[in-house]
mmCIF file of C-alpha atoms and ligand atoms in Angstrom:
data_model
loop_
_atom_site.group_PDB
_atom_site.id
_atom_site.type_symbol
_atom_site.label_atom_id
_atom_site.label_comp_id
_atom_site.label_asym_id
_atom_site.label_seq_id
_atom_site.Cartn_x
_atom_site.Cartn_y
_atom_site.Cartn_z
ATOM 1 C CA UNK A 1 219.065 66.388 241.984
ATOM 2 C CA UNK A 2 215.557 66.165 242.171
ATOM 3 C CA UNK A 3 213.313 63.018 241.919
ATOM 4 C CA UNK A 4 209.674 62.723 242.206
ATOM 5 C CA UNK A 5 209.705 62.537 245.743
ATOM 6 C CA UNK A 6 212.071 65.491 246.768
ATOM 7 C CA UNK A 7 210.316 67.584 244.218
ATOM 8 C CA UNK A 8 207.056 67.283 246.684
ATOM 9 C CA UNK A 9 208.439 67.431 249.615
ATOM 10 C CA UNK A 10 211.559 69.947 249.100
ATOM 11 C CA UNK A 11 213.994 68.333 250.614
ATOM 12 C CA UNK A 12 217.173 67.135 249.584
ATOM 13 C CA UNK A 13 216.839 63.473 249.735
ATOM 14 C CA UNK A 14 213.532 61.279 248.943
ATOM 15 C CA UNK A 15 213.686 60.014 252.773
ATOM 16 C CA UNK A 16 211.255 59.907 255.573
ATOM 17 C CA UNK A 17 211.533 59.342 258.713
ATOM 18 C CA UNK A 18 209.021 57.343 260.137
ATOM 19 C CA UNK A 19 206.251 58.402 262.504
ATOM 20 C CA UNK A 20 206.766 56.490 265.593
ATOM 21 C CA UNK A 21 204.380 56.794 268.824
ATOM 22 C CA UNK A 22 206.354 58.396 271.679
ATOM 23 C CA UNK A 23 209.433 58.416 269.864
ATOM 24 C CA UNK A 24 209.267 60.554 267.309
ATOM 25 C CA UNK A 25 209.261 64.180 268.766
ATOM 26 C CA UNK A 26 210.257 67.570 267.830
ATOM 27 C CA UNK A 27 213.680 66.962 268.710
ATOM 28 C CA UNK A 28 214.289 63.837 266.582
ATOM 29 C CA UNK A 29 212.247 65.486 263.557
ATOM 30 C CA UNK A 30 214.558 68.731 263.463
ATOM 31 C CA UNK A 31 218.013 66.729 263.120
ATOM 32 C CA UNK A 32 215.811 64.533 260.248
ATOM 33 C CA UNK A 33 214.792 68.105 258.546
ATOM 34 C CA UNK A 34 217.897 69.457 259.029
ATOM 35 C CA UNK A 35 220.049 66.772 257.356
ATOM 36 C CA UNK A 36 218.266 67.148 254.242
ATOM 37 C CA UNK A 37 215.421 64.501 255.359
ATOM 38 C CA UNK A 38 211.521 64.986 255.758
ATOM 39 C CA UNK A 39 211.341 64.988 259.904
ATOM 40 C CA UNK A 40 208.291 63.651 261.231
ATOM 41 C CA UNK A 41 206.554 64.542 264.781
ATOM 42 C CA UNK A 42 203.920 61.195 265.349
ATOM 43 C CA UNK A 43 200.983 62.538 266.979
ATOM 44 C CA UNK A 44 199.986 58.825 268.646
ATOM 45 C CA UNK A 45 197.761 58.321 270.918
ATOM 46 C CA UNK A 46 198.839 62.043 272.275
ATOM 47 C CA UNK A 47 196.590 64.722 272.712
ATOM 48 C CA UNK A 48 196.384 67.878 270.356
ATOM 49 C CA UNK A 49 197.974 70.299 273.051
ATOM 50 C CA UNK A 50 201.182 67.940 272.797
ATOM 51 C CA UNK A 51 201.205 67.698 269.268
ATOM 52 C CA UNK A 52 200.927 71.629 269.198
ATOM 53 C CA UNK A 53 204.100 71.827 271.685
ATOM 54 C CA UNK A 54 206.055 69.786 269.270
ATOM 55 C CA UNK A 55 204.907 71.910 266.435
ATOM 56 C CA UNK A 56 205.776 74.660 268.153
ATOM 57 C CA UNK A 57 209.161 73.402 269.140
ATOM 58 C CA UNK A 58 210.297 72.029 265.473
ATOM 59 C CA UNK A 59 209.620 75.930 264.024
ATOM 60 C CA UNK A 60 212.364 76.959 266.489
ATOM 61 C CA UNK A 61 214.638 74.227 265.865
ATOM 62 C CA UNK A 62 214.665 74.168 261.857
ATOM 63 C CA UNK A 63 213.340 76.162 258.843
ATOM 64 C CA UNK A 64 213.130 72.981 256.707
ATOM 65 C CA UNK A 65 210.180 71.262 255.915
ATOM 66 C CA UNK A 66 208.443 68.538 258.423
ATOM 67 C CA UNK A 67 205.724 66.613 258.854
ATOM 68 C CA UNK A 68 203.300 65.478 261.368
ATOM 69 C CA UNK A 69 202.240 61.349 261.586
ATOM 70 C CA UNK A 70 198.451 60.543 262.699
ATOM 71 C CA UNK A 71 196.962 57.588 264.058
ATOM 72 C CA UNK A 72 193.924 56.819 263.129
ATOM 73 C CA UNK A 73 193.022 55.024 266.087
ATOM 74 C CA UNK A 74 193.894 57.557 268.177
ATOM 75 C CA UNK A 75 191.216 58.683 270.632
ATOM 76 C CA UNK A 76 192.515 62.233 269.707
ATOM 77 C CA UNK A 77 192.324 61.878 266.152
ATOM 78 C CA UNK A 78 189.751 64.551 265.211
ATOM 79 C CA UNK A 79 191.408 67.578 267.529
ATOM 80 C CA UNK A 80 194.964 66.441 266.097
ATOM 81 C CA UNK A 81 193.439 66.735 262.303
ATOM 82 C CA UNK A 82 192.207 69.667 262.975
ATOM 83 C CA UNK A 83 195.377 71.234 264.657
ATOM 84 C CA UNK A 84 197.327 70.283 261.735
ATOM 85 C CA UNK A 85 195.396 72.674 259.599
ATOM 86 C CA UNK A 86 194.975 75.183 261.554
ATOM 87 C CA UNK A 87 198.968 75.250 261.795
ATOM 88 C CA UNK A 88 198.938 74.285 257.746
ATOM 89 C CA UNK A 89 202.266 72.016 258.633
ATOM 90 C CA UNK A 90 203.724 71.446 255.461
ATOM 91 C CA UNK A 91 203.568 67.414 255.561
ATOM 92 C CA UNK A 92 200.624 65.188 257.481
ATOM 93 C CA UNK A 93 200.577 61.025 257.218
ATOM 94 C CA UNK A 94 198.034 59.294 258.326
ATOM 95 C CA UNK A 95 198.391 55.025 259.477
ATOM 96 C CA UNK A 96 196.389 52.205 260.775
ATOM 97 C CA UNK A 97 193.032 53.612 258.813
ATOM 98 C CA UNK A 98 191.403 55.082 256.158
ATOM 99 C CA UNK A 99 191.588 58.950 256.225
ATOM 100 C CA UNK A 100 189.255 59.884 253.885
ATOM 101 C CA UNK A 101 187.404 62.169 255.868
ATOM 102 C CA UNK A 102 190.059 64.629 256.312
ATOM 103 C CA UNK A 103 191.901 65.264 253.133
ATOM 104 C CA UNK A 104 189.963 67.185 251.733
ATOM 105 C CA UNK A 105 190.280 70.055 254.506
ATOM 106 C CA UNK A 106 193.914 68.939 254.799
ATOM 107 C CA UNK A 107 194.027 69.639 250.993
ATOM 108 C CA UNK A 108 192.552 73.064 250.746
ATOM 109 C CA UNK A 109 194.958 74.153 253.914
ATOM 110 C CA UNK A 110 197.446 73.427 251.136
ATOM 111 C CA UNK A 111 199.084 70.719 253.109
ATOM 112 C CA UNK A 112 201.202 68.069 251.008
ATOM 113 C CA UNK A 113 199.004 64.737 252.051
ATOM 114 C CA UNK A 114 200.355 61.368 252.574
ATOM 115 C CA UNK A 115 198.978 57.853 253.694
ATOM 116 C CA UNK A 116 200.479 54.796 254.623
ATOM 117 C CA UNK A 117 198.938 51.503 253.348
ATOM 118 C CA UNK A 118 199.512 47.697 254.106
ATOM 119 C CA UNK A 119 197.882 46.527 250.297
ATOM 120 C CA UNK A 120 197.126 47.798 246.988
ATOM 121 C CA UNK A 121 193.432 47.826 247.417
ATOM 122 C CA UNK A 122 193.604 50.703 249.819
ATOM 123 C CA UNK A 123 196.637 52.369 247.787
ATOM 124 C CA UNK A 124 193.833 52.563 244.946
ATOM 125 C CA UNK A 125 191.063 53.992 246.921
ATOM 126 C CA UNK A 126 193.463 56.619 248.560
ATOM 127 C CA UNK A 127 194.523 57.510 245.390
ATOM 128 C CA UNK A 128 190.896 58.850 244.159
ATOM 129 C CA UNK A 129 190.881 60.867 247.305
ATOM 130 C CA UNK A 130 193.281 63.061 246.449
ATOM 131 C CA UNK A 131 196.625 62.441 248.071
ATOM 132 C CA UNK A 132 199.800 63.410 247.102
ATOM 133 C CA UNK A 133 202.019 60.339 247.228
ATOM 134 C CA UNK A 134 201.638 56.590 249.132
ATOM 135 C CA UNK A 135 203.899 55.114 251.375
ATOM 136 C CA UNK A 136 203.337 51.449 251.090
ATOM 137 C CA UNK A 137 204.375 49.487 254.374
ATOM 138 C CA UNK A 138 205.489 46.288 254.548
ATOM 139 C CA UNK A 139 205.383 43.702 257.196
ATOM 140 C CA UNK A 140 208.756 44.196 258.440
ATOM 141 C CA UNK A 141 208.319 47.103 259.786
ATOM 142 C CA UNK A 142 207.994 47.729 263.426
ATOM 143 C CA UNK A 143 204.760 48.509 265.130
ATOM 144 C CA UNK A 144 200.841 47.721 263.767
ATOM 145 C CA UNK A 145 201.540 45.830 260.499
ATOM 146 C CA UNK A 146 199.737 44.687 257.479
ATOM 147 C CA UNK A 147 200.055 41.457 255.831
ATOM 148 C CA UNK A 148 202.183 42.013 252.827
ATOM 149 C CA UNK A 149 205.668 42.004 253.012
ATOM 150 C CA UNK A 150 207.390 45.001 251.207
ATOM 151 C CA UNK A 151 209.368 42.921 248.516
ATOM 152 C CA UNK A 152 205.690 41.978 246.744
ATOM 153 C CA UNK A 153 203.572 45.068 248.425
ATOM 154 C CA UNK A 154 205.765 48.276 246.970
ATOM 155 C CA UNK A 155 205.782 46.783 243.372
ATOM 156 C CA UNK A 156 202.037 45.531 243.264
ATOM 157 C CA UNK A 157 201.543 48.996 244.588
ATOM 158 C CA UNK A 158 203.505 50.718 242.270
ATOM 159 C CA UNK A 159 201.430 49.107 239.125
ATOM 160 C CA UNK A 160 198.394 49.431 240.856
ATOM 161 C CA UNK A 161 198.957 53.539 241.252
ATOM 162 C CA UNK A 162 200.115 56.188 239.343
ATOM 163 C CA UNK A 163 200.596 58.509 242.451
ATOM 164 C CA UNK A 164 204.288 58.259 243.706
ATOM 165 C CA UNK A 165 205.561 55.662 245.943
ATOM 166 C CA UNK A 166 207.350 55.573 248.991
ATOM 167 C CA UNK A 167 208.746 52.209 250.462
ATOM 168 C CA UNK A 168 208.907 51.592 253.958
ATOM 169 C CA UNK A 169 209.479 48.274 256.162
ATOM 170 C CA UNK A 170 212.659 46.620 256.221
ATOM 171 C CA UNK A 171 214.218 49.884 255.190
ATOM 172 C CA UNK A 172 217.466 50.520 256.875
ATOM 173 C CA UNK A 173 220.822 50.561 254.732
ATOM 174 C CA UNK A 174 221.972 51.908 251.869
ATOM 175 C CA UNK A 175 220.988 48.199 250.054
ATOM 176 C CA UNK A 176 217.853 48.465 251.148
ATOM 177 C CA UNK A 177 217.416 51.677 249.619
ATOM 178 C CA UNK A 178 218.673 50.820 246.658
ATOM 179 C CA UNK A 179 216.235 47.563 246.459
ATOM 180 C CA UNK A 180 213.591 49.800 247.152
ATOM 181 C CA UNK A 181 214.533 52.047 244.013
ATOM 182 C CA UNK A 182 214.445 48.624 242.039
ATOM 183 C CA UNK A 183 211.018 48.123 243.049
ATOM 184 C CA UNK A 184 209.614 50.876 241.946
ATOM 185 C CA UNK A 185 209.762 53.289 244.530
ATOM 186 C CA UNK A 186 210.398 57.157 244.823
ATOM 187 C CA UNK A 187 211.754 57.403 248.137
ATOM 188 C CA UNK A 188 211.802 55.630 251.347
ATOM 189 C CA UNK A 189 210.409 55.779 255.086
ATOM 190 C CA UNK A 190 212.954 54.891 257.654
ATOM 191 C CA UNK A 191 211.674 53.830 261.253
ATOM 192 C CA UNK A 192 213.736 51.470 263.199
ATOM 193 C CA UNK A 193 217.546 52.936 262.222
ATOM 194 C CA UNK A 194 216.043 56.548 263.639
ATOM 195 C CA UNK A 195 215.776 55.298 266.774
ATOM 196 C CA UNK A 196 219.418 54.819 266.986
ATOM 197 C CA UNK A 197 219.673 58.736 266.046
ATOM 198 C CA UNK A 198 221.852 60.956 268.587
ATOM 199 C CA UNK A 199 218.713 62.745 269.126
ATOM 200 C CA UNK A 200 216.444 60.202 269.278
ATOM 201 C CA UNK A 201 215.027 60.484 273.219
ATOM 202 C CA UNK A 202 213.900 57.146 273.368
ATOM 203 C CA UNK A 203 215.701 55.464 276.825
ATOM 204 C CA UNK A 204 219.201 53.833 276.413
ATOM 205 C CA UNK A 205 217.476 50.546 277.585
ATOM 206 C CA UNK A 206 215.197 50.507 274.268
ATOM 207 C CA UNK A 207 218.623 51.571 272.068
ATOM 208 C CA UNK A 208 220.758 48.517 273.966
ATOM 209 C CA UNK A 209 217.592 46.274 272.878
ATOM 210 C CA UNK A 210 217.853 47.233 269.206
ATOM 211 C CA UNK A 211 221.631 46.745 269.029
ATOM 212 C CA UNK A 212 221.819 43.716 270.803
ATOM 213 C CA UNK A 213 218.259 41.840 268.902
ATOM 214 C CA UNK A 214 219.441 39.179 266.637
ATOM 215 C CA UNK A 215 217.176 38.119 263.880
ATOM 216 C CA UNK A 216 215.161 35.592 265.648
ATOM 217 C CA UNK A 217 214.481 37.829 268.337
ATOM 218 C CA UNK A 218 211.650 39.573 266.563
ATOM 219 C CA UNK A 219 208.302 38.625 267.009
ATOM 220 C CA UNK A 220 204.368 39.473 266.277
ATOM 221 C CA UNK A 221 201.453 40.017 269.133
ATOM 222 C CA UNK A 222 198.196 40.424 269.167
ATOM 223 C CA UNK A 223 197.384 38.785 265.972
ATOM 224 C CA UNK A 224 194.084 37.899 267.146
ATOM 225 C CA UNK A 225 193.191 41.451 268.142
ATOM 226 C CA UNK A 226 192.972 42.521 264.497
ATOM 227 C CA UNK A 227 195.315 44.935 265.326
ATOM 228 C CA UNK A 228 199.117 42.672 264.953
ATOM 229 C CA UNK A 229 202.253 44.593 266.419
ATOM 230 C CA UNK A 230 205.793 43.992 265.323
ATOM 231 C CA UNK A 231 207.801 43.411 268.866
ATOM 232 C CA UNK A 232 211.230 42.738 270.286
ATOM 233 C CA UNK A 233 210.936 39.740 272.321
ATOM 234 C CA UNK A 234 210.647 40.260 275.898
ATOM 235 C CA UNK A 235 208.733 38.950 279.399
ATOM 236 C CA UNK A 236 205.423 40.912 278.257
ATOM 237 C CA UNK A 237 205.577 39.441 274.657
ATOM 238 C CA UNK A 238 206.014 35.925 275.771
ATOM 239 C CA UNK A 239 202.629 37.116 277.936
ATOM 240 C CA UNK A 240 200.890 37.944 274.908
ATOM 241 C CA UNK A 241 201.756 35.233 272.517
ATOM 242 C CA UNK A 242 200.663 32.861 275.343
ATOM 243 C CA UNK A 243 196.836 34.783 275.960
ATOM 244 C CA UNK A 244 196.378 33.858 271.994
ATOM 245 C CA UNK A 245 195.120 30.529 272.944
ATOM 246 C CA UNK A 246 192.957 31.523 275.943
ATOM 247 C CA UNK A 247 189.283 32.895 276.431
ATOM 248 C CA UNK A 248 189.024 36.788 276.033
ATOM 249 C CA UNK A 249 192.199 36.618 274.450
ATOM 250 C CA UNK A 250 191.249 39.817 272.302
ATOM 251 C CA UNK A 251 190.630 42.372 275.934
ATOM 252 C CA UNK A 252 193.223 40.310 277.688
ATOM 253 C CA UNK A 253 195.832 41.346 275.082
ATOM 254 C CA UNK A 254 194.485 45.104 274.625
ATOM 255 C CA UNK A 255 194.727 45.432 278.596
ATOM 256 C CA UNK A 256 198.356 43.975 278.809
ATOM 257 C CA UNK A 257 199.511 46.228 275.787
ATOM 258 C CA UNK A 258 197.902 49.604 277.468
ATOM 259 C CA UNK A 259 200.579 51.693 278.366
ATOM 260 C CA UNK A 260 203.145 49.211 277.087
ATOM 261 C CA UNK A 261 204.914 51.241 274.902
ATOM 262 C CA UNK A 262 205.232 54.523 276.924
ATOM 263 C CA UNK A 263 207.038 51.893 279.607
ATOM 264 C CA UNK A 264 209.290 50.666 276.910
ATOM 265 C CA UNK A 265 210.578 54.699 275.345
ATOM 266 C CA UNK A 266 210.018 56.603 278.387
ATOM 267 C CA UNK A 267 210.983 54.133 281.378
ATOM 268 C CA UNK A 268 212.602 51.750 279.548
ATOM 269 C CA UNK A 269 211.116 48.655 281.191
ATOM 270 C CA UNK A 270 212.457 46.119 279.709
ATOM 271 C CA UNK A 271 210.040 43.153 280.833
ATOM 272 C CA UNK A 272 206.860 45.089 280.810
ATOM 273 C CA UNK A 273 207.343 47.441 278.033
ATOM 274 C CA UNK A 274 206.509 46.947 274.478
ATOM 275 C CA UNK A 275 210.087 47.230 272.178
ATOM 276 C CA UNK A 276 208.048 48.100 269.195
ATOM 277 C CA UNK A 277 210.597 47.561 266.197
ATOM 278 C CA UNK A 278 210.967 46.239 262.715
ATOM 279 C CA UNK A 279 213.181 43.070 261.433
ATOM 280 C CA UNK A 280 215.821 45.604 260.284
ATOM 281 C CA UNK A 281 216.892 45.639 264.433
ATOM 282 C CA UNK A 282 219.327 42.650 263.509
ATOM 283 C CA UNK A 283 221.442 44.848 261.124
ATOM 284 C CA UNK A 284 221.783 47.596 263.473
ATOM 285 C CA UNK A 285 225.125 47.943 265.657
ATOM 286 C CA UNK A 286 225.490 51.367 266.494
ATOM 287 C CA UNK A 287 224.415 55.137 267.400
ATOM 288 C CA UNK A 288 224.727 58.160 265.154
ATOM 289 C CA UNK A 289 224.353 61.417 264.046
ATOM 290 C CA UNK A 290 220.317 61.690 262.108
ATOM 291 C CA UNK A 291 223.247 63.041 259.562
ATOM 292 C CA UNK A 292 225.422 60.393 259.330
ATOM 293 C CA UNK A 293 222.407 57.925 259.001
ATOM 294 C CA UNK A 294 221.720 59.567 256.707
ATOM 295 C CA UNK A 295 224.613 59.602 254.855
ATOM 296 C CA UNK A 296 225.360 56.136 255.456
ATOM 297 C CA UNK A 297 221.360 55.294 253.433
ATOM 298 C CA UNK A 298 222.778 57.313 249.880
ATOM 299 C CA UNK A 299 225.953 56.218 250.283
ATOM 300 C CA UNK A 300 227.861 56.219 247.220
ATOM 301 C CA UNK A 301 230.346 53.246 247.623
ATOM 302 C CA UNK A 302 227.016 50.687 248.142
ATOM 303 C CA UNK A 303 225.066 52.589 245.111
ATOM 304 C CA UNK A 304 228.205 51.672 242.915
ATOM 305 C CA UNK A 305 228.647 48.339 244.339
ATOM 306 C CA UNK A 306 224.931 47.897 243.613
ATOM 307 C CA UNK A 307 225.264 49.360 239.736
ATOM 308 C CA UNK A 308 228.014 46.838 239.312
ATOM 309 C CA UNK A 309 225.458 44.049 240.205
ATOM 310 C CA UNK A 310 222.843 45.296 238.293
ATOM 311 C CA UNK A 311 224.994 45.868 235.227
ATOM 312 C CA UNK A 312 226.362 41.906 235.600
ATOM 313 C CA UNK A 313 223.107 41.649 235.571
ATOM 314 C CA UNK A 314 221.766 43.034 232.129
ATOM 315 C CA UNK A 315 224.936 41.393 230.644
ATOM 316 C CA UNK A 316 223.997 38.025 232.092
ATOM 317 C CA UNK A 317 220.933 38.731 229.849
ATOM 318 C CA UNK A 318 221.867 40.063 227.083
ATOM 319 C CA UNK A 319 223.908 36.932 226.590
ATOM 320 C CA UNK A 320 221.048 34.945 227.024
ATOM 321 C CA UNK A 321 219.173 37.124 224.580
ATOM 322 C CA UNK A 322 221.597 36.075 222.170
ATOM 323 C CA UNK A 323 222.215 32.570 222.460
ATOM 324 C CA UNK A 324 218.407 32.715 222.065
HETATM 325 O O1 TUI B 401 200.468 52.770 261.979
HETATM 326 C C1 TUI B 401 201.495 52.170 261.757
HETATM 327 N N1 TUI B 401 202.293 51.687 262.733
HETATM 328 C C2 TUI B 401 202.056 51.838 264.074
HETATM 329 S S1 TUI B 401 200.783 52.690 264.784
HETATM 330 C C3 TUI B 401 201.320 52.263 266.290
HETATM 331 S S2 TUI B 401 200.500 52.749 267.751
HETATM 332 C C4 TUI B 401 199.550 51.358 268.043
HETATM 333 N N2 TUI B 401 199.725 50.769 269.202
HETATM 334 C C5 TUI B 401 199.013 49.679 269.504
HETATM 335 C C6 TUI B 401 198.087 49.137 268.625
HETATM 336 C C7 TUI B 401 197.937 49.711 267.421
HETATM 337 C C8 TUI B 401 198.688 50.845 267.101
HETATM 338 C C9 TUI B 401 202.437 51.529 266.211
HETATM 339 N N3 TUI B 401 202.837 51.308 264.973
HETATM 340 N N4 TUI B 401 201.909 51.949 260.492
HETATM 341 C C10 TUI B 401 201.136 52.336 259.383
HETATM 342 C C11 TUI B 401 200.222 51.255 258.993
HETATM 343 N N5 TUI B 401 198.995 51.443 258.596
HETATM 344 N N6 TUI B 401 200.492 49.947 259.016
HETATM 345 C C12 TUI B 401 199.364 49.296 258.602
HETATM 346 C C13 TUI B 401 198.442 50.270 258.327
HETATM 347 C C14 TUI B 401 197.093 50.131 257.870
HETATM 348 C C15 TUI B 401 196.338 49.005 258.200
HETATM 349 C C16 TUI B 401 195.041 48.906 257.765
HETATM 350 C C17 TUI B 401 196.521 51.147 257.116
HETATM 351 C C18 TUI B 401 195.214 51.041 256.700
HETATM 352 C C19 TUI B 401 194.492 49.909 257.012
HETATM 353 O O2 TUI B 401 193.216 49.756 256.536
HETATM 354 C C20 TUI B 401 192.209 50.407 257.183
HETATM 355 C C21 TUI B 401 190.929 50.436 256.403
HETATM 356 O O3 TUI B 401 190.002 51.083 256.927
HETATM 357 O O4 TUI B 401 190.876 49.883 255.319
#
């Protein structure tokens, strides 16, 4: 069954897996690719010669597609955009920026092109530069956010383009996916929930965090930095919030979050490193197979219990249709 979305990428379902600094790596992306998924390697703040390991590593451990995730802000980010064409992966996203000056040369490598936005205006403007499809992020997704949260962003984004649309934040269940269809979406970007993968190598400290966060245990730092970051609440967090309402809050904040997230996936420090993670964390409970995630996102039972809504639904208005 092919949709918009699967058509592009060639894989079996119209799901991403998000590109998460130090998280996603080769070994993460390959179980993603290989259970019918788009894997994604995130580049980071990493420099090319890790990217190219990872690249390297993914073309031994799967023949399916994959993709690679760049940050714009990286300090890396021209080597890394060239590296991806040189190696013509089949799939780059860009986030947190405008990419316009690489699609092009992305483009004629005949790479599939991707970007993820926070609002419509950008969606629009990405759009004329010749990308494939968007992937419009909402705010409850882990990580630098945008403003918008997904249940107005994806729709305003879907009217606003004619490119196809991929939802991500808040994305985790096979509900979600299902209320992302209704919005207008092609397919969907999953983060969070991939972090709980079997062979995700993030530390068993930052795993234990994301089963054990409750809803109210999710907050936003650095506002004032321009640059906010969707957090699991912890010792450095409290930090953070606090420095908002002191002098030089903005290189206060930017020094305290250096290295924060490394200490969080690699060492799992769990009052100095930065649990990066979207609101989904509260409906998480377990670890699993990338396949049986996967499963459990187009799983049948929920679609049905879904169409049954949906169809009380159109019968609840049809009725009023005709008592009008
Ligand atoms: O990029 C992400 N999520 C990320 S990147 C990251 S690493 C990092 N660490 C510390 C500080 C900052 C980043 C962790 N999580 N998601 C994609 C995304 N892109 N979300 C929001 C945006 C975005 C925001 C503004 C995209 C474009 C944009 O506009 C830029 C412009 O030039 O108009």
């Amino acid at each position: 069954m092919l949709n918009r979305l699967n058509e592009i990428l060639k894989t079996r379902y119209p799901l991403i897996q998000g590109g998460m600094a130090w998280i996603s790596d080769a070994d993460l992306a390959a179980s993603v690719s290989n259970a019918g998924g788009l894997g994604v390697i995130a580049a980071g703040n990493a420099p090319a010669s890790w990217v190219k390991q990872q690249i390297d590593k993914i073309r031994t451990l799967t023949e399916r597609p994959f993709g690679v995730n760049i940050m714009l802000l990286s300090p890396y980010v021209n080597d890394v955009a060239k590296l991806v064409t040189e190696e013509k992966v089949p799939v780059v996203i860009t986030g947190a920026g405008n990419p316009r000056d690489y699609i092009e040369s992305w483009k004629q490598a005949g790479i599939i092109t991707a970007t993820v936005v926070a609002s419509s205006g950008l969606a629009v403007m990405m759009e004329r530069t010749g990308v494939d499809f968007i992937i419009a992020e909402g705010c409850e997704a882990g990580g630098h956010i945008g403003e918008m949260t997904s249940m107005v962003l994806i729709p305003n984004v879907v009217r606003s383009v004619s490119l196809p649309v991929v939802a991500a934040g808040g994305i985790c269940d096979a509900n979600s996916v299902a209320a992302a269809f209704c919005l207008g979406a092609s397919g969907v970007q999953v983060g969070t929930r991939f972090i709980l993968s079997s062979s995700c190598n993030a530390h068993p400290n930052y795993k234990e965090k994301l089963i054990k966060a409750k809803d109210v245990d999710n907050r936003v730092t650095g506002r004032v930095t321009g640059h906010p970051v969707r957090v699991l609440r912890n010792d450095l967090c409290r930090k953070m919030i606090q420095l908002e309402y002191s002098e030089n809050a903005i290189d206060q904040i930017e020094k305290l979050g250096e290295g924060s997230l490394r200490k969080a996936v690699v060492d799992g420090d769990i009052k100095g490193g930065s649990f990066m993670s979207g609101q989904c964390a509260c409906l998480l409970d377990r670890i699993q197979t990338s396949e049986e995630i996967i499963k459990d996102l187009f799983e049948h039972e929920i679609f049905e219990s879904n169409r049954s809504k949906l169809k009380a639904l159109s019968e609840l208005c049809g009725m009023d249709d005709r008592a009008v």
